[in-house]
Amino acid sequence: MKIITLSSEVQVYERAEELPEELATLLKKAKEVALSAYSPYSHFKVGAAIMLNNGAVVTGNNQENAAYPSGLCAERTAAFYASSQYPQVPFTRIAITAVNSEKELSQPVSPCGNCRQALLEYEQKFNQNIEVILSGQTGEVFVIKSIKDLLPCSFTADFLLNNDVCP
Ligand code: THU
C-alpha cells in the first residue's frame, strides 16, 4: 500500500477590489446575472459568467423547477449556452458567485460536483485550462487555475476512448 497526496492551489484575494481588472469585470457580470436567477424554492441565486477565447462573455444563472431535479445550476446554464453558440471557442475563465436572500454569503460559493464535471469536459475538449473565480457577496475571492484542481481523480473521455478496444 502507498499513499498519494492530491493537492490544489487556490489564490486567495482578501476582497473583490483586489482582483486584476479583467477578473473583476467578469465577476461583476456574474453578480449582475445572479440577481435574475429563477430560484423560488431555494432563494439561493447563483450567477456565472464565462469569458471565451474570442472575447465573448456568456452569462447564466440557476433555473429551478417545481420538480426539483429538472432545474439547472448557473454554471451549466452558462457553459451549455456558450458551447452551443461558440462550439469551436475554448473557455478562458469562469466567474461564479451567489446571493442568499436569507443569509449574506461571506465566503466564496463552491460549484457543485455536476458543474465541475460539466466544465471539465470543455477544458479537456480544447486542452486548455479554464480559470475559475469564486466569490460570495462579501469577503475573500478564490482564483483557481484549472477545473482539474477542483475535481481530482476525475472521470474523463480518456477512459472511454481506448484505441485498443475500438473496433
Ligand atoms: N446551484 C448552482 O446554481 N450552482 C452550484 O454550483 C450549486 C447550486 C443552485 C442550484 C439550486 O437552484 C440552488 O443553487 C440551491 O442548491
PDB file of C-alpha atoms and ligand atoms in Angstrom:
ATOM      1  CA  MET A   1       0.000   0.000   0.000  1.00  0.00           C
ATOM      2  CA  LYS A   2       1.135   3.538  -0.651  1.00  0.00           C
ATOM      3  CA  ILE A   3      -0.483   6.883  -0.090  1.00  0.00           C
ATOM      4  CA  ILE A   4      -0.635   9.547  -2.743  1.00  0.00           C
ATOM      5  CA  THR A   5      -1.480  13.129  -1.853  1.00  0.00           C
ATOM      6  CA  LEU A   6      -3.601  15.222  -4.165  1.00  0.00           C
ATOM      7  CA  SER A   7      -3.227  18.956  -3.767  1.00  0.00           C
ATOM      8  CA  SER A   8      -4.619  22.061  -5.429  1.00  0.00           C
ATOM      9  CA  GLU A   9      -3.553  25.667  -5.394  1.00  0.00           C
ATOM     10  CA  VAL A  10      -6.045  28.414  -4.560  1.00  0.00           C
ATOM     11  CA  GLN A  11      -5.136  32.089  -4.852  1.00  0.00           C
ATOM     12  CA  VAL A  12      -6.957  33.969  -2.111  1.00  0.00           C
ATOM     13  CA  TYR A  13      -7.756  37.650  -2.590  1.00  0.00           C
ATOM     14  CA  GLU A  14      -8.913  39.411   0.549  1.00  0.00           C
ATOM     15  CA  ARG A  15     -11.702  41.159  -1.334  1.00  0.00           C
ATOM     16  CA  ALA A  16     -13.049  41.562  -4.876  1.00  0.00           C
ATOM     17  CA  GLU A  17     -11.494  45.034  -5.251  1.00  0.00           C
ATOM     18  CA  GLU A  18      -8.034  43.421  -5.196  1.00  0.00           C
ATOM     19  CA  LEU A  19      -8.640  41.304  -8.291  1.00  0.00           C
ATOM     20  CA  PRO A  20      -6.914  42.146 -11.592  1.00  0.00           C
ATOM     21  CA  GLU A  21      -9.290  44.253 -13.700  1.00  0.00           C
ATOM     22  CA  GLU A  22     -10.199  41.536 -16.230  1.00  0.00           C
ATOM     23  CA  LEU A  23     -11.235  39.158 -13.470  1.00  0.00           C
ATOM     24  CA  ALA A  24     -13.117  41.839 -11.548  1.00  0.00           C
ATOM     25  CA  THR A  25     -15.095  42.771 -14.682  1.00  0.00           C
ATOM     26  CA  LEU A  26     -16.133  39.165 -15.272  1.00  0.00           C
ATOM     27  CA  LEU A  27     -17.107  38.729 -11.620  1.00  0.00           C
ATOM     28  CA  LYS A  28     -19.247  41.872 -11.840  1.00  0.00           C
ATOM     29  CA  LYS A  29     -21.147  40.294 -14.753  1.00  0.00           C
ATOM     30  CA  ALA A  30     -21.700  37.118 -12.715  1.00  0.00           C
ATOM     31  CA  LYS A  31     -23.022  39.221  -9.825  1.00  0.00           C
ATOM     32  CA  GLU A  32     -25.426  41.054 -12.125  1.00  0.00           C
ATOM     33  CA  VAL A  33     -26.829  37.904 -13.696  1.00  0.00           C
ATOM     34  CA  ALA A  34     -27.198  36.186 -10.292  1.00  0.00           C
ATOM     35  CA  LEU A  35     -29.900  38.711  -9.455  1.00  0.00           C
ATOM     36  CA  SER A  36     -32.083  37.385 -12.309  1.00  0.00           C
ATOM     37  CA  ALA A  37     -31.856  33.731 -11.226  1.00  0.00           C
ATOM     38  CA  TYR A  38     -35.139  31.837 -11.049  1.00  0.00           C
ATOM     39  CA  SER A  39     -34.882  30.315  -7.577  1.00  0.00           C
ATOM     40  CA  PRO A  40     -38.298  30.463  -5.882  1.00  0.00           C
ATOM     41  CA  TYR A  41     -37.583  27.279  -3.894  1.00  0.00           C
ATOM     42  CA  SER A  42     -34.084  27.753  -2.524  1.00  0.00           C
ATOM     43  CA  HIS A  43     -33.928  31.572  -2.621  1.00  0.00           C
ATOM     44  CA  PHE A  44     -30.273  30.997  -3.465  1.00  0.00           C
ATOM     45  CA  LYS A  45     -29.296  32.951  -6.560  1.00  0.00           C
ATOM     46  CA  VAL A  46     -26.192  31.862  -8.422  1.00  0.00           C
ATOM     47  CA  GLY A  47     -24.579  33.688 -11.338  1.00  0.00           C
ATOM     48  CA  ALA A  48     -21.890  32.501 -13.737  1.00  0.00           C
ATOM     49  CA  ALA A  49     -20.032  34.465 -16.395  1.00  0.00           C
ATOM     50  CA  ILE A  50     -17.775  32.751 -18.918  1.00  0.00           C
ATOM     51  CA  MET A  51     -15.109  34.590 -20.897  1.00  0.00           C
ATOM     52  CA  LEU A  52     -14.276  32.843 -24.156  1.00  0.00           C
ATOM     53  CA  ASN A  53     -11.017  32.984 -26.084  1.00  0.00           C
ATOM     54  CA  ASN A  54     -12.670  35.231 -28.684  1.00  0.00           C
ATOM     55  CA  GLY A  55     -13.546  37.824 -26.023  1.00  0.00           C
ATOM     56  CA  ALA A  56     -17.251  36.979 -25.908  1.00  0.00           C
ATOM     57  CA  VAL A  57     -18.858  36.745 -22.464  1.00  0.00           C
ATOM     58  CA  VAL A  58     -21.737  34.347 -21.850  1.00  0.00           C
ATOM     59  CA  THR A  59     -23.669  34.504 -18.596  1.00  0.00           C
ATOM     60  CA  GLY A  60     -26.168  32.206 -16.898  1.00  0.00           C
ATOM     61  CA  ASN A  61     -27.993  31.716 -13.628  1.00  0.00           C
ATOM     62  CA  ASN A  62     -29.761  28.883 -11.842  1.00  0.00           C
ATOM     63  CA  GLN A  63     -33.178  27.879 -13.103  1.00  0.00           C
ATOM     64  CA  GLU A  64     -35.269  25.946 -10.612  1.00  0.00           C
ATOM     65  CA  ASN A  65     -38.339  23.819 -11.160  1.00  0.00           C
ATOM     66  CA  ALA A  66     -41.206  22.516  -9.025  1.00  0.00           C
ATOM     67  CA  ALA A  67     -39.880  19.071  -9.962  1.00  0.00           C
ATOM     68  CA  TYR A  68     -36.529  19.863  -8.306  1.00  0.00           C
ATOM     69  CA  PRO A  69     -34.132  17.752 -10.426  1.00  0.00           C
ATOM     70  CA  SER A  70     -35.491  19.376 -13.585  1.00  0.00           C
ATOM     71  CA  GLY A  71     -33.773  22.635 -12.643  1.00  0.00           C
ATOM     72  CA  LEU A  72     -30.233  23.569 -13.650  1.00  0.00           C
ATOM     73  CA  CYS A  73     -27.287  25.274 -11.971  1.00  0.00           C
ATOM     74  CA  ALA A  74     -25.944  28.624 -13.155  1.00  0.00           C
ATOM     75  CA  GLU A  75     -22.604  27.209 -14.303  1.00  0.00           C
ATOM     76  CA  ARG A  76     -24.151  24.637 -16.618  1.00  0.00           C
ATOM     77  CA  THR A  77     -26.740  27.108 -17.916  1.00  0.00           C
ATOM     78  CA  ALA A  78     -23.834  29.354 -18.955  1.00  0.00           C
ATOM     79  CA  ALA A  79     -21.485  26.602 -20.154  1.00  0.00           C
ATOM     80  CA  PHE A  80     -24.053  24.828 -22.310  1.00  0.00           C
ATOM     81  CA  TYR A  81     -25.159  28.094 -23.863  1.00  0.00           C
ATOM     82  CA  ALA A  82     -21.549  29.131 -24.522  1.00  0.00           C
ATOM     83  CA  SER A  83     -20.745  25.799 -26.127  1.00  0.00           C
ATOM     84  CA  SER A  84     -23.933  25.857 -28.204  1.00  0.00           C
ATOM     85  CA  GLN A  85     -23.226  29.355 -29.504  1.00  0.00           C
ATOM     86  CA  TYR A  86     -19.450  29.043 -29.913  1.00  0.00           C
ATOM     87  CA  PRO A  87     -18.768  25.323 -30.372  1.00  0.00           C
ATOM     88  CA  GLN A  88     -15.185  25.864 -31.530  1.00  0.00           C
ATOM     89  CA  VAL A  89     -14.108  28.501 -28.995  1.00  0.00           C
ATOM     90  CA  PRO A  90     -12.355  27.479 -25.750  1.00  0.00           C
ATOM     91  CA  PHE A  91     -13.402  28.945 -22.390  1.00  0.00           C
ATOM     92  CA  THR A  92     -10.744  31.221 -20.882  1.00  0.00           C
ATOM     93  CA  ARG A  93     -12.252  31.626 -17.423  1.00  0.00           C
ATOM     94  CA  ILE A  94     -15.485  31.428 -15.444  1.00  0.00           C
ATOM     95  CA  ALA A  95     -16.615  33.642 -12.570  1.00  0.00           C
ATOM     96  CA  ILE A  96     -19.160  32.174 -10.163  1.00  0.00           C
ATOM     97  CA  THR A  97     -20.955  33.957  -7.362  1.00  0.00           C
ATOM     98  CA  ALA A  98     -24.153  33.705  -5.345  1.00  0.00           C
ATOM     99  CA  VAL A  99     -26.640  35.738  -3.351  1.00  0.00           C
ATOM    100  CA  ASN A 100     -28.537  34.169  -0.480  1.00  0.00           C
ATOM    101  CA  SER A 101     -31.526  36.345   0.336  1.00  0.00           C
ATOM    102  CA  GLU A 102     -31.852  34.646   3.728  1.00  0.00           C
ATOM    103  CA  LYS A 103     -28.254  34.945   4.926  1.00  0.00           C
ATOM    104  CA  GLU A 104     -25.448  37.058   3.485  1.00  0.00           C
ATOM    105  CA  LEU A 105     -22.821  34.858   1.885  1.00  0.00           C
ATOM    106  CA  SER A 106     -19.452  35.917   3.275  1.00  0.00           C
ATOM    107  CA  GLN A 107     -17.388  33.147   1.687  1.00  0.00           C
ATOM    108  CA  PRO A 108     -16.843  32.051  -1.920  1.00  0.00           C
ATOM    109  CA  VAL A 109     -19.559  29.836  -3.372  1.00  0.00           C
ATOM    110  CA  SER A 110     -18.406  26.346  -4.275  1.00  0.00           C
ATOM    111  CA  PRO A 111     -19.558  24.846  -7.578  1.00  0.00           C
ATOM    112  CA  CYS A 112     -21.368  21.521  -7.250  1.00  0.00           C
ATOM    113  CA  GLY A 113     -19.839  18.269  -8.462  1.00  0.00           C
ATOM    114  CA  ASN A 114     -22.064  18.058 -11.531  1.00  0.00           C
ATOM    115  CA  CYS A 115     -20.944  21.513 -12.664  1.00  0.00           C
ATOM    116  CA  ARG A 116     -17.274  20.697 -12.062  1.00  0.00           C
ATOM    117  CA  GLN A 117     -17.671  17.607 -14.230  1.00  0.00           C
ATOM    118  CA  ALA A 118     -19.513  19.532 -16.965  1.00  0.00           C
ATOM    119  CA  LEU A 119     -16.878  22.274 -17.041  1.00  0.00           C
ATOM    120  CA  LEU A 120     -14.041  19.735 -17.092  1.00  0.00           C
ATOM    121  CA  GLU A 121     -15.430  18.392 -20.350  1.00  0.00           C
ATOM    122  CA  TYR A 122     -14.772  21.746 -22.063  1.00  0.00           C
ATOM    123  CA  GLU A 123     -11.321  22.026 -20.545  1.00  0.00           C
ATOM    124  CA  GLN A 124     -10.481  18.603 -21.993  1.00  0.00           C
ATOM    125  CA  LYS A 125     -12.188  19.262 -25.316  1.00  0.00           C
ATOM    126  CA  PHE A 126      -9.896  22.184 -26.060  1.00  0.00           C
ATOM    127  CA  ASN A 127      -6.931  21.080 -23.955  1.00  0.00           C
ATOM    128  CA  GLN A 128      -6.921  24.489 -22.312  1.00  0.00           C
ATOM    129  CA  ASN A 129      -7.249  25.251 -18.607  1.00  0.00           C
ATOM    130  CA  ILE A 130     -10.311  27.217 -17.521  1.00  0.00           C
ATOM    131  CA  GLU A 131      -9.506  29.676 -14.753  1.00  0.00           C
ATOM    132  CA  VAL A 132     -12.142  29.791 -12.005  1.00  0.00           C
ATOM    133  CA  ILE A 133     -13.081  32.830  -9.908  1.00  0.00           C
ATOM    134  CA  LEU A 134     -15.260  32.112  -6.870  1.00  0.00           C
ATOM    135  CA  SER A 135     -16.877  34.704  -4.651  1.00  0.00           C
ATOM    136  CA  GLY A 136     -19.693  35.245  -2.177  1.00  0.00           C
ATOM    137  CA  GLN A 137     -21.447  38.542  -1.540  1.00  0.00           C
ATOM    138  CA  THR A 138     -18.600  39.794   0.630  1.00  0.00           C
ATOM    139  CA  GLY A 139     -15.221  38.540   1.823  1.00  0.00           C
ATOM    140  CA  GLU A 140     -12.466  36.590   0.143  1.00  0.00           C
ATOM    141  CA  VAL A 141     -12.352  35.693  -3.535  1.00  0.00           C
ATOM    142  CA  PHE A 142     -10.707  32.471  -4.698  1.00  0.00           C
ATOM    143  CA  VAL A 143      -8.939  32.112  -8.038  1.00  0.00           C
ATOM    144  CA  ILE A 144      -8.103  28.598  -9.225  1.00  0.00           C
ATOM    145  CA  LYS A 145      -6.081  27.931 -12.358  1.00  0.00           C
ATOM    146  CA  SER A 146      -7.938  24.906 -13.674  1.00  0.00           C
ATOM    147  CA  ILE A 147     -11.146  22.908 -13.257  1.00  0.00           C
ATOM    148  CA  LYS A 148      -8.886  19.873 -12.715  1.00  0.00           C
ATOM    149  CA  ASP A 149      -7.855  21.413  -9.401  1.00  0.00           C
ATOM    150  CA  LEU A 150     -11.491  21.281  -8.315  1.00  0.00           C
ATOM    151  CA  LEU A 151     -12.035  17.709  -9.450  1.00  0.00           C
ATOM    152  CA  PRO A 152      -9.073  15.444  -8.833  1.00  0.00           C
ATOM    153  CA  CYS A 153      -9.263  11.785  -9.902  1.00  0.00           C
ATOM    154  CA  SER A 154     -11.925  12.783 -12.398  1.00  0.00           C
ATOM    155  CA  PHE A 155     -13.688  10.668 -14.978  1.00  0.00           C
ATOM    156  CA  THR A 156     -12.813  11.854 -18.473  1.00  0.00           C
ATOM    157  CA  ALA A 157     -13.064  10.735 -22.087  1.00  0.00           C
ATOM    158  CA  ASP A 158      -9.653   9.067 -21.691  1.00  0.00           C
ATOM    159  CA  PHE A 159     -11.432   6.153 -20.024  1.00  0.00           C
ATOM    160  CA  LEU A 160     -13.805   5.779 -22.966  1.00  0.00           C
ATOM    161  CA  LEU A 161     -11.545   6.446 -25.930  1.00  0.00           C
ATOM    162  CA  ASN A 162      -9.379   3.378 -25.655  1.00  0.00           C
ATOM    163  CA  ASN A 163      -7.994   2.733 -29.133  1.00  0.00           C
ATOM    164  CA  ASP A 164      -7.122  -0.855 -28.243  1.00  0.00           C
ATOM    165  CA  VAL A 165     -10.740  -1.844 -27.749  1.00  0.00           C
ATOM    166  CA  CYS A 166     -12.299   0.206 -30.533  1.00  0.00           C
ATOM    167  CA  PRO A 167     -13.457  -1.938 -33.464  1.00  0.00           C
TER     168      PRO A 167
HETATM  169  N1  THU B   1     -26.635  25.977  -7.560  1.00  0.00           N
HETATM  170  C1  THU B   1     -25.982  26.472  -8.649  1.00  0.00           C
HETATM  171  O1  THU B   1     -26.560  27.171  -9.492  1.00  0.00           O
HETATM  172  N2  THU B   1     -24.666  26.186  -8.774  1.00  0.00           N
HETATM  173  C2  THU B   1     -23.954  25.408  -7.906  1.00  0.00           C
HETATM  174  O2  THU B   1     -22.809  25.085  -8.179  1.00  0.00           O
HETATM  175  C3  THU B   1     -24.550  25.000  -6.639  1.00  0.00           C
HETATM  176  C4  THU B   1     -26.019  25.140  -6.553  1.00  0.00           C
HETATM  177  C5  THU B   1     -28.076  26.252  -7.437  1.00  0.00           C
HETATM  178  C6  THU B   1     -28.941  25.043  -7.665  1.00  0.00           C
HETATM  179  C7  THU B   1     -30.188  25.428  -6.903  1.00  0.00           C
HETATM  180  O3  THU B   1     -31.012  26.211  -7.758  1.00  0.00           O
HETATM  181  C8  THU B   1     -29.672  26.314  -5.782  1.00  0.00           C
HETATM  182  O4  THU B   1     -28.371  26.718  -6.156  1.00  0.00           O
HETATM  183  C9  THU B   1     -29.628  25.639  -4.420  1.00  0.00           C
HETATM  184  O5  THU B   1     -28.958  24.417  -4.489  1.00  0.00           O
END
